[in-house]
Each structure stands twice: as C-alpha cells, then as structure tokens.
Coordinates of C-alpha atoms and ligand atoms in Angstrom, one line a residue:
X1 CA 11.3 -28.0 19.0
X2 CA 14.0 -25.6 17.0
X3 CA 12.7 -22.3 16.7
X4 CA 12.9 -20.3 13.4
X5 CA 14.3 -17.3 15.4
X6 CA 15.5 -16.3 19.0
X7 CA 16.8 -13.1 20.0
X8 CA 20.2 -12.8 21.3
X9 CA 22.1 -10.8 23.8
X10 CA 25.5 -9.9 22.9
X11 CA 26.9 -8.7 26.4
X12 CA 26.4 -5.0 27.7
X13 CA 22.7 -4.7 27.0
X14 CA 21.7 -4.4 30.6
X15 CA 24.9 -2.3 31.4
X16 CA 24.0 0.3 29.0
X17 CA 20.6 0.5 29.9
X18 CA 21.2 1.0 33.7
X19 CA 23.6 4.0 32.2
X20 CA 20.6 5.3 30.7
X21 CA 18.9 5.2 33.7
X22 CA 21.7 7.1 35.6
X23 CA 22.3 9.6 33.2
X24 CA 18.5 10.9 34.4
X25 CA 17.1 10.9 30.8
X26 CA 15.4 8.0 29.2
X27 CA 13.2 9.6 26.7
X28 CA 14.8 9.9 23.2
X29 CA 17.7 11.6 21.4
X30 CA 20.0 11.2 24.8
X31 CA 23.3 9.8 24.8
X32 CA 23.0 6.4 23.5
X33 CA 20.6 7.7 20.6
X34 CA 23.6 10.1 19.8
X35 CA 26.6 7.0 20.1
X36 CA 24.4 5.2 17.6
X37 CA 24.4 7.9 15.1
X38 CA 27.9 8.4 15.0
X39 CA 28.4 4.4 14.9
X40 CA 26.3 4.5 11.7
X41 CA 28.1 7.1 10.2
X42 CA 31.8 6.3 11.1
X43 CA 31.3 2.7 10.1
X44 CA 28.9 2.9 7.3
X45 CA 29.8 6.2 6.3
X46 CA 26.2 6.9 6.3
X47 CA 24.8 10.4 5.5
X48 CA 22.5 12.0 8.4
X49 CA 21.0 9.5 10.5
X50 CA 18.2 9.3 13.0
X51 CA 17.2 6.1 14.9
X52 CA 13.7 5.3 14.7
X53 CA 10.9 2.8 16.7
X54 CA 10.7 0.9 13.5
X55 CA 11.8 0.3 10.1
X56 CA 8.1 0.9 9.5
X57 CA 8.2 4.5 11.0
X58 CA 11.6 5.1 9.0
X59 CA 9.5 4.1 5.8
X60 CA 6.7 6.4 6.8
X61 CA 9.3 9.2 7.7
X62 CA 10.5 8.5 3.9
X63 CA 7.0 8.9 2.3
X64 CA 6.5 12.1 4.0
X65 CA 9.7 13.4 3.3
X66 CA 8.9 12.8 -0.4
X67 CA 6.0 14.9 -0.2
X68 CA 3.8 12.6 -1.7
X69 CA 0.0 13.5 -3.0
X70 CA -2.5 11.7 -4.3
X71 CA -2.0 10.3 -7.9
X72 CA 2.1 10.1 -7.6
X73 CA 3.1 6.7 -8.3
X74 CA 5.9 5.0 -6.5
X75 CA 7.7 1.7 -7.8
X76 CA 8.4 -1.0 -5.6
X77 CA 8.8 -4.9 -5.5
X78 CA 5.6 -7.0 -5.0
X79 CA 8.1 -9.6 -2.9
X80 CA 8.1 -7.6 0.3
X81 CA 7.2 -7.0 3.4
X82 CA 3.8 -4.8 3.7
X83 CA 5.5 -2.2 5.4
X84 CA 7.4 -1.5 1.9
X85 CA 4.1 -0.7 0.6
X86 CA 2.0 0.5 3.5
X87 CA 4.3 3.7 4.2
X88 CA 3.5 5.1 0.7
X89 CA 0.0 4.0 0.7
X90 CA -0.7 6.0 3.8
X91 CA 0.1 9.0 1.9
X92 CA -2.3 8.2 -1.1
X93 CA 0.4 7.4 -3.5
X94 CA -0.3 4.5 -6.2
X95 CA 2.2 1.6 -5.9
X96 CA 3.5 0.3 -9.1
X97 CA 5.0 -3.6 -8.2
X98 CA 7.5 -4.7 -10.1
X99 CA 9.0 -8.3 -10.3
X100 CA 11.8 -9.8 -8.9
X101 CA 14.4 -10.8 -11.2
X102 CA 14.7 -14.7 -12.3
X103 CA 17.8 -15.8 -10.4
X104 CA 17.4 -14.0 -7.2
X105 CA 14.1 -12.1 -5.2
X106 CA 15.6 -8.9 -5.4
X107 CA 13.6 -6.6 -7.7
X108 CA 14.2 -6.5 -11.8
X109 CA 15.7 -3.2 -12.8
X110 CA 14.3 -3.8 -16.2
X111 CA 11.1 -4.3 -14.6
X112 CA 11.5 -0.9 -12.7
X113 CA 12.5 1.2 -15.8
X114 CA 9.3 -0.2 -17.7
X115 CA 7.2 1.2 -14.8
X116 CA 8.4 4.5 -15.0
X117 CA 6.0 7.4 -16.3
X118 CA 5.7 11.2 -15.6
X119 CA 4.2 10.5 -12.5
X120 CA 6.9 8.6 -10.9
X121 CA 7.9 10.5 -7.6
X122 CA 10.2 7.3 -6.3
X123 CA 11.8 3.9 -6.5
X124 CA 11.9 1.9 -3.8
X125 CA 14.1 -1.5 -3.6
X126 CA 14.5 -4.2 -1.0
X127 CA 17.8 -6.0 -0.4
X128 CA 16.4 -9.0 0.5
X129 CA 18.4 -11.5 2.3
X130 CA 21.1 -8.7 2.9
X131 CA 21.8 -9.6 -0.8
X132 CA 22.6 -6.3 -2.8
X133 CA 20.0 -5.6 -5.5
X134 CA 21.8 -4.2 -8.7
X135 CA 23.1 -0.9 -7.4
X136 CA 24.8 -0.2 -10.6
X137 CA 21.6 -0.1 -12.9
X138 CA 19.2 1.0 -10.0
X139 CA 21.3 4.3 -9.4
X140 CA 21.8 5.0 -13.1
X141 CA 17.6 4.5 -13.7
X142 CA 17.4 6.9 -10.7
X143 CA 19.8 9.6 -12.3
X144 CA 18.7 9.3 -15.9
X145 CA 14.7 9.7 -14.8
X146 CA 15.6 12.2 -11.8
X147 CA 13.8 9.9 -9.4
X148 CA 14.7 9.5 -5.9
X149 CA 15.5 6.2 -4.8
X150 CA 14.8 4.7 -1.6
X151 CA 16.8 1.6 -0.1
X152 CA 14.6 -0.5 2.3
X153 CA 17.7 -2.1 3.7
X154 CA 15.8 -3.8 6.8
X155 CA 17.9 -6.9 6.5
X156 CA 21.0 -5.4 5.2
X157 CA 23.2 -4.3 8.4
X158 CA 26.7 -4.7 7.7
X159 CA 26.3 -6.0 3.8
X160 CA 28.1 -4.3 0.4
X161 CA 27.6 -4.0 -2.5
X162 CA 31.5 -3.2 -4.5
X163 CA 32.5 -2.9 -1.0
X164 CA 30.5 -0.1 -0.6
X165 CA 27.9 -0.7 2.4
X166 CA 24.2 -1.0 1.8
X167 CA 22.2 2.0 2.8
X168 CA 24.7 4.5 1.5
X169 CA 23.7 4.2 -1.9
X170 CA 19.8 5.9 -2.3
X171 CA 18.6 9.3 -1.2
X172 CA 17.3 7.3 1.7
X173 CA 17.5 4.2 3.6
X174 CA 16.0 2.3 5.9
X175 CA 16.8 -0.5 8.6
X176 CA 15.3 -2.4 10.7
X177 CA 16.3 -3.5 14.3
X178 CA 13.2 -5.7 14.5
X179 CA 14.1 -8.9 17.0
X180 CA 14.1 -11.4 13.7
X181 CA 16.8 -9.2 12.2
X182 CA 20.7 -9.6 12.6
X183 CA 21.2 -6.5 15.0
X184 CA 18.5 -6.2 17.3
X185 CA 16.6 -3.8 19.9
X186 CA 12.9 -5.9 20.3
X187 CA 11.4 -2.9 17.8
X188 CA 13.6 -0.4 16.3
X189 CA 14.7 1.3 13.2
X190 CA 16.9 3.9 11.6
X191 CA 16.6 6.3 8.8
X192 CA 19.5 7.3 6.7
X193 CA 19.6 10.6 4.6
X194 CA 22.2 10.5 2.0
X195 CA 20.6 13.6 0.5
X196 CA 21.3 16.5 2.4
X197 CA 18.3 18.0 1.5
X198 CA 16.1 16.1 4.0
X199 CA 17.6 16.2 7.1
X200 CA 16.0 19.4 8.4
X201 CA 12.7 18.5 7.9
X202 CA 13.2 15.0 9.0
X203 CA 14.5 16.2 12.2
X204 CA 11.0 17.9 12.8
X205 CA 8.7 15.3 11.7
X206 CA 10.8 12.9 14.2
X207 CA 9.7 15.2 17.1
X208 CA 6.1 15.3 16.7
X209 CA 6.3 18.1 14.0
X210 CA 8.2 20.3 16.5
X211 CA 11.8 21.8 16.5
X212 CA 12.5 20.5 19.6
X213 CA 16.0 18.7 18.5
X214 CA 17.1 22.2 17.6
X215 CA 15.9 23.9 20.9
X216 CA 17.9 21.1 23.0
X217 CA 20.8 22.4 20.9
X218 CA 20.2 25.8 22.3
X219 CA 19.8 27.1 18.5
X220 CA 16.1 28.5 19.2
X221 CA 14.8 30.1 22.2
X222 CA 11.6 28.1 22.2
X223 CA 10.2 25.2 20.3
X224 CA 6.8 25.3 18.3
X225 CA 4.6 23.5 16.1
X226 CA 6.0 23.3 12.7
X227 CA 4.8 20.9 10.3
X228 CA 3.6 17.2 10.3
X229 CA 4.8 14.8 12.7
X230 CA 4.4 11.8 14.9
X231 CA 6.6 10.2 17.5
X232 CA 9.5 8.2 15.4
X233 CA 11.9 8.5 18.0
X234 CA 12.8 5.4 19.9
X235 CA 13.6 6.0 23.8
X236 CA 17.5 5.9 25.3
X237 CA 16.8 2.3 26.5
X238 CA 16.1 1.1 23.5
X239 CA 19.0 2.7 21.8
X240 CA 21.1 1.9 24.9
X241 CA 20.3 -1.9 24.1
X242 CA 21.0 -1.4 20.3
X243 CA 24.0 0.1 21.1
X244 CA 25.6 -3.0 22.7
X245 CA 24.5 -4.9 19.9
X246 CA 26.2 -2.6 17.3
X247 CA 29.7 -2.8 18.9
X248 CA 29.0 -6.8 18.2
X249 CA 28.0 -6.3 14.6
X250 CA 30.8 -8.3 12.9
X251 CA 31.3 -10.8 15.4
X252 CA 27.5 -11.8 14.9
X253 CA 27.5 -11.5 10.8
X254 CA 30.5 -13.8 11.0
X255 CA 28.6 -16.4 13.0
X256 CA 25.7 -16.2 10.8
X257 CA 27.7 -16.4 7.8
X258 CA 29.3 -19.6 9.2
X259 CA 25.6 -21.1 9.8
X260 CA 24.7 -20.0 6.1
X261 CA 27.4 -21.6 4.7
X262 CA 26.8 -24.8 6.9
X263 CA 23.5 -25.2 5.7
X264 CA 24.7 -24.1 1.8
X265 CA 27.2 -27.2 2.0
X266 CA 25.6 -29.8 3.5
X267 CA 22.6 -29.0 0.9
X268 CA 24.3 -28.8 -2.1
X269 CA 23.8 -32.3 -3.3
X270 CA 20.1 -32.2 -3.2
X271 CA 20.5 -29.0 -5.6
X272 CA 22.7 -31.0 -8.1
X273 CA 20.4 -33.8 -7.6
X274 CA 17.7 -31.4 -9.0
X275 CA 15.5 -31.4 -5.9
X276 CA 15.7 -28.1 -4.7
X277 CA 17.6 -24.7 -5.4
X278 CA 20.1 -22.6 -3.2
X279 CA 20.3 -19.0 -3.0
X280 CA 22.6 -17.4 -5.6
X281 CA 24.5 -14.5 -4.5
X282 CA 24.2 -11.8 -6.8
X283 CA 27.2 -10.2 -8.1
X284 CA 29.1 -7.9 -6.7
X285 CA 27.2 -8.1 -3.3
X286 CA 28.2 -9.7 -0.2
X287 CA 26.4 -11.8 2.2
X288 CA 25.3 -11.0 5.9
X289 CA 24.1 -14.3 6.6
X290 CA 20.7 -12.6 7.3
X291 CA 18.5 -15.6 5.8
X292 CA 19.2 -18.7 4.3
X293 CA 16.8 -20.1 2.4
X294 CA 15.9 -23.0 -0.2
X295 CA 13.6 -22.9 -3.3
X296 CA 11.3 -26.1 -3.7
X297 CA 9.7 -27.1 -6.8
X298 CA 6.0 -26.1 -5.9
X299 CA 3.9 -24.7 -3.1
X300 CA 2.1 -28.2 -2.7
X301 CA 5.8 -29.6 -2.3
X302 CA 6.5 -26.7 0.2
X303 CA 3.7 -27.2 2.5
X304 CA 4.4 -31.0 2.7
X305 CA 7.9 -30.3 3.5
X306 CA 6.7 -27.6 6.2
X307 CA 4.5 -29.8 7.7
X308 CA 7.6 -32.7 7.9
X309 CA 9.7 -30.5 9.5
X310 CA 7.2 -29.5 11.8
X311 CA 6.4 -32.9 12.5
X312 CA 10.4 -33.4 13.2
X313 CA 10.3 -30.4 16.0
X314 CA 11.8 -27.7 13.1
X315 CA 10.1 -24.5 12.6
X316 CA 10.7 -23.4 8.8
X317 CA 8.5 -20.7 7.3
X318 CA 7.8 -19.2 4.0
X319 CA 8.6 -15.7 2.9
X320 CA 6.8 -13.4 1.4
X321 CA 3.0 -13.7 -0.3
X322 CA 3.4 -11.3 -3.3
X323 CA 1.8 -8.1 -2.2
X324 CA 0.3 -7.5 -5.7
X325 CA -1.7 -10.7 -4.9
X326 CA -2.6 -9.5 -1.4
X327 CA -6.6 -9.0 0.0
X328 CA -6.1 -5.4 0.5
X329 CA -4.4 -4.8 -2.8
X330 CA -6.6 -6.6 -4.7
X331 CA -9.7 -4.6 -3.4
X332 CA -8.9 -1.8 -5.4
X333 CA -6.7 -3.1 -7.9
X334 CA -6.8 -5.4 -10.8
X335 CA -5.1 -8.4 -10.9
X336 CA -1.9 -8.6 -12.4
X337 CA 1.2 -11.2 -13.0
X338 CA 4.4 -11.1 -11.7
X339 CA 5.8 -15.1 -12.5
X340 CA 9.0 -14.2 -10.7
X341 CA 7.5 -12.7 -7.7
X342 CA 4.7 -15.3 -7.3
X343 CA 7.5 -18.3 -8.1
X344 CA 9.5 -17.2 -4.7
X345 CA 6.1 -16.3 -2.7
X346 CA 5.3 -20.4 -3.6
X347 CA 8.5 -22.0 -3.3
X348 CA 10.8 -20.0 -1.0
X349 CA 11.5 -21.5 2.4
X350 CA 13.5 -20.1 4.8
X351 CA 15.3 -22.3 7.3
X352 CA 16.1 -21.6 11.3
X353 CA 19.3 -19.4 11.5
X354 CA 19.7 -17.4 14.8
X355 CA 23.1 -16.5 16.4
X356 CA 22.7 -19.3 18.9
X357 CA 21.9 -22.2 16.7
X358 CA 24.2 -25.1 17.5
X359 CA 25.8 -27.7 15.0
X360 CA 23.8 -30.4 16.1
X361 CA 20.9 -28.4 15.1
X362 CA 22.4 -27.4 11.9
X363 CA 23.3 -31.2 11.3
X364 CA 19.6 -32.5 12.3
X365 CA 17.7 -29.9 10.1
X366 CA 20.0 -30.9 7.0
X367 CA 19.6 -34.4 7.4
X368 CA 15.8 -34.5 7.8
X369 CA 15.6 -32.1 4.3
X370 CA 17.2 -34.9 2.9
X371 CA 15.1 -37.3 4.1
X372 CA 12.0 -35.8 2.7
X373 CA 13.4 -35.3 -0.7
X374 CA 14.8 -39.3 -0.7
Ligands
LIG1 C1 11.6 -6.4 9.0 C2 11.4 -5.9 7.4 C3 10.4 -4.3 7.6 C4 9.7 -3.8 8.8 O1 11.0 -3.8 9.9 P1 9.7 -3.4 11.3 O2 11.4 -2.9 12.0 O3 9.3 -4.4 12.1 O4 8.8 -2.3 11.1 C5 10.4 -3.4 6.3 N1 10.6 -4.1 5.0 C6 11.3 -5.2 5.2 C7 12.2 -5.9 3.7 C8 11.7 -6.4 6.2 O5 12.5 -7.2 6.3

C-alpha cells in the first residue's frame, strides 16, 4: 500500500534529543525552545514566537488573547480543519463562515467583507495547501474595519506572498508541526505575534496563567497565578526534534515541490481533456508543496476514484467536509449555502505526498488515475 503520508527524519533528531537530556532539563522553554524561537525570527522575520503543543493550542491561545466574549463574532473559512473554528467557539464567540473563492479553496475576501458587522472581533484565514490568501485585500479589510487578522498558517511553513513569509502578515499567526505537515515534531505548533501588544499576556497564558517565564529570567522574585492559562508549552524533547527538522526546511520544501511538479506535469493532459482540474497557484503566492490535489467533477466520481485507487494499493484522501455542514455546527445554527466550500468539500482529492515518496510511486499513481479516467 502506498500510504497517504509517512513522517520523515532529517538526520539530527536523536542527537538533539540526547543533547536536551544531557542539559538536565526536558520540560518546556529550555535551550531548544529558544533555538526554535530564534530560528523563526531570523529566517522568517516573525514577531514574538512561542512554541505550543499543537496548532490547535496556538489557535486557542489566540482566541484567549483576543479577549472574546459571548456574542462576539469571528469570521473564518468553512473550508478548514475543525480547530480553526473550535478555538473561537470555546470562548463563546459566534462563528461566521465565509465561502472559498471560486478559483482556489482559500477564503474569498469579498465574502469576508460582507460578513463584517459591529460585533466582528477577528478575521481568521487559512492558507490552504500552503498557498497564500489574497493578503493585499485581506490586510486592507482588516485595517479599514480595525479588526485583527489571524493567519492559520498550519500548512504554510516556508511559504510566501510577494516574497514575504506567510505568518508575518497577521496580528497573530499559528503553525502546525503535526506529522502530516512539511516540518514535524509528531504533535507541535507555534504562535506568532506580529502585534507587540499580545506578547506579555501570551507568555503568562502559556505557563498555566503564571509569570514563571519572567521568574526564570530573574525579573521577579517569585512566580504567581496572574491570569487564565493552560499548559501550552511543549517539552524540550519535542523542541529538540523540531529544531533538527527546521534545519532542513529548505531541502524538504524543494523535494516536496519536485513531487508536486511531477504530479502536475503528468496529470495535465487529463485536465486538458476536461476530466479533472489541477490546483491553481494564486497570484503573488509561492508554493511549498504541502498538498497536491485534483478536483473531480462530482462527489460520486470522487468516491469511485478513491475506491479504485485503494483497490490498487494507493491511499488518497478527501479534505475537508465543510464546517458549515457539520453535525455540531448545525445543532445550533441554521443551514446555509456556501457553494464554493461545498464544491471543494465534495470534489477535492489529495494524493499521497511525503518526503520519502519515490518516482516509481508517483509514476504508478499517475498511471492509475489515467486508467480510471480513460
Ligand atoms: C493541521 C491543521 C490544524 C491543526 O493542527 P494541529 O497541530 O494538529 O493542532 C489547524 N488548522 C489547519 C488549517 C491545519 O491544516
């Protein structure tokens, strides 16, 4: 079976974990956590950074930092992972779903602007497949209405818009290092704060609501319970693993892009014959090779293709069931139509793409997809 994903090692993971052990401290906020923070600031020019145990946790921290109250509204894409919505729901906010654009699963900025009301407290966007949303439009909507912008950049490590790294645009941004992402640590995440006003409180939320971080820096004589919080910081073992991966982010991205290009080059005739659609890279966006997807013509056709590939030893998966149609959301909200999110939810199919996939695999997968359509 060709799996959909397989986590990879880049070389120094175990060496760095051993170093963390030797340092005598493996709880959070030690040597490797600081190395990772410095890496993100230097390489991507991010604002203040805090590693988290997941992107989900980074989103939950962002929701706490926004000081949301019941009745506040948060605009976000329906075509996303549940965590993008859950984090804000947990604070009692009303989620307002915006549609994807017609050309790309990313959020449609015109739809965002139409959703803005007096109660809007944040706009959350997702750079799907590591491809940039229309940041010119979204930043100007955020400025014009004075509403903070949060980038869920879970899939967007080492990706750029007009040459500027994704994750450096929003008031805050979140990343994931889950084993299915380009750079991984099993479970893991990052909260980026490009707006200075969040860092002081964020450090307290991160450490269970205490000022332990400033205590360790010798700034206060004792640490105390000051605010809400949770245990959002990862262990040094996770940070050590992550740092080893970060050192190879360029090489991993280049390899994934080569696989992405292989799929694109070998499936383009199916697109020309009108059988499928291939991903369109939005203008001014780079590509980090996170996801290669095809768009089938119907839900029924996609089901048959998934089964056909499975019978031929290939795991291909769909992505996502739009959140506005989920059982949980519909329990308390009325049914609404977001046709583009629905279309991607019904027709988008992700093909296997991981660091150790081989050219033989790619060739075989493309030949089976062609066999299905011909
Ligand atoms: C993967 C992903 C998440 C969740 O990341 P975790 O680190 O698993 O919590 C959230 N949002 C998007 C868009 C993702 O792709």
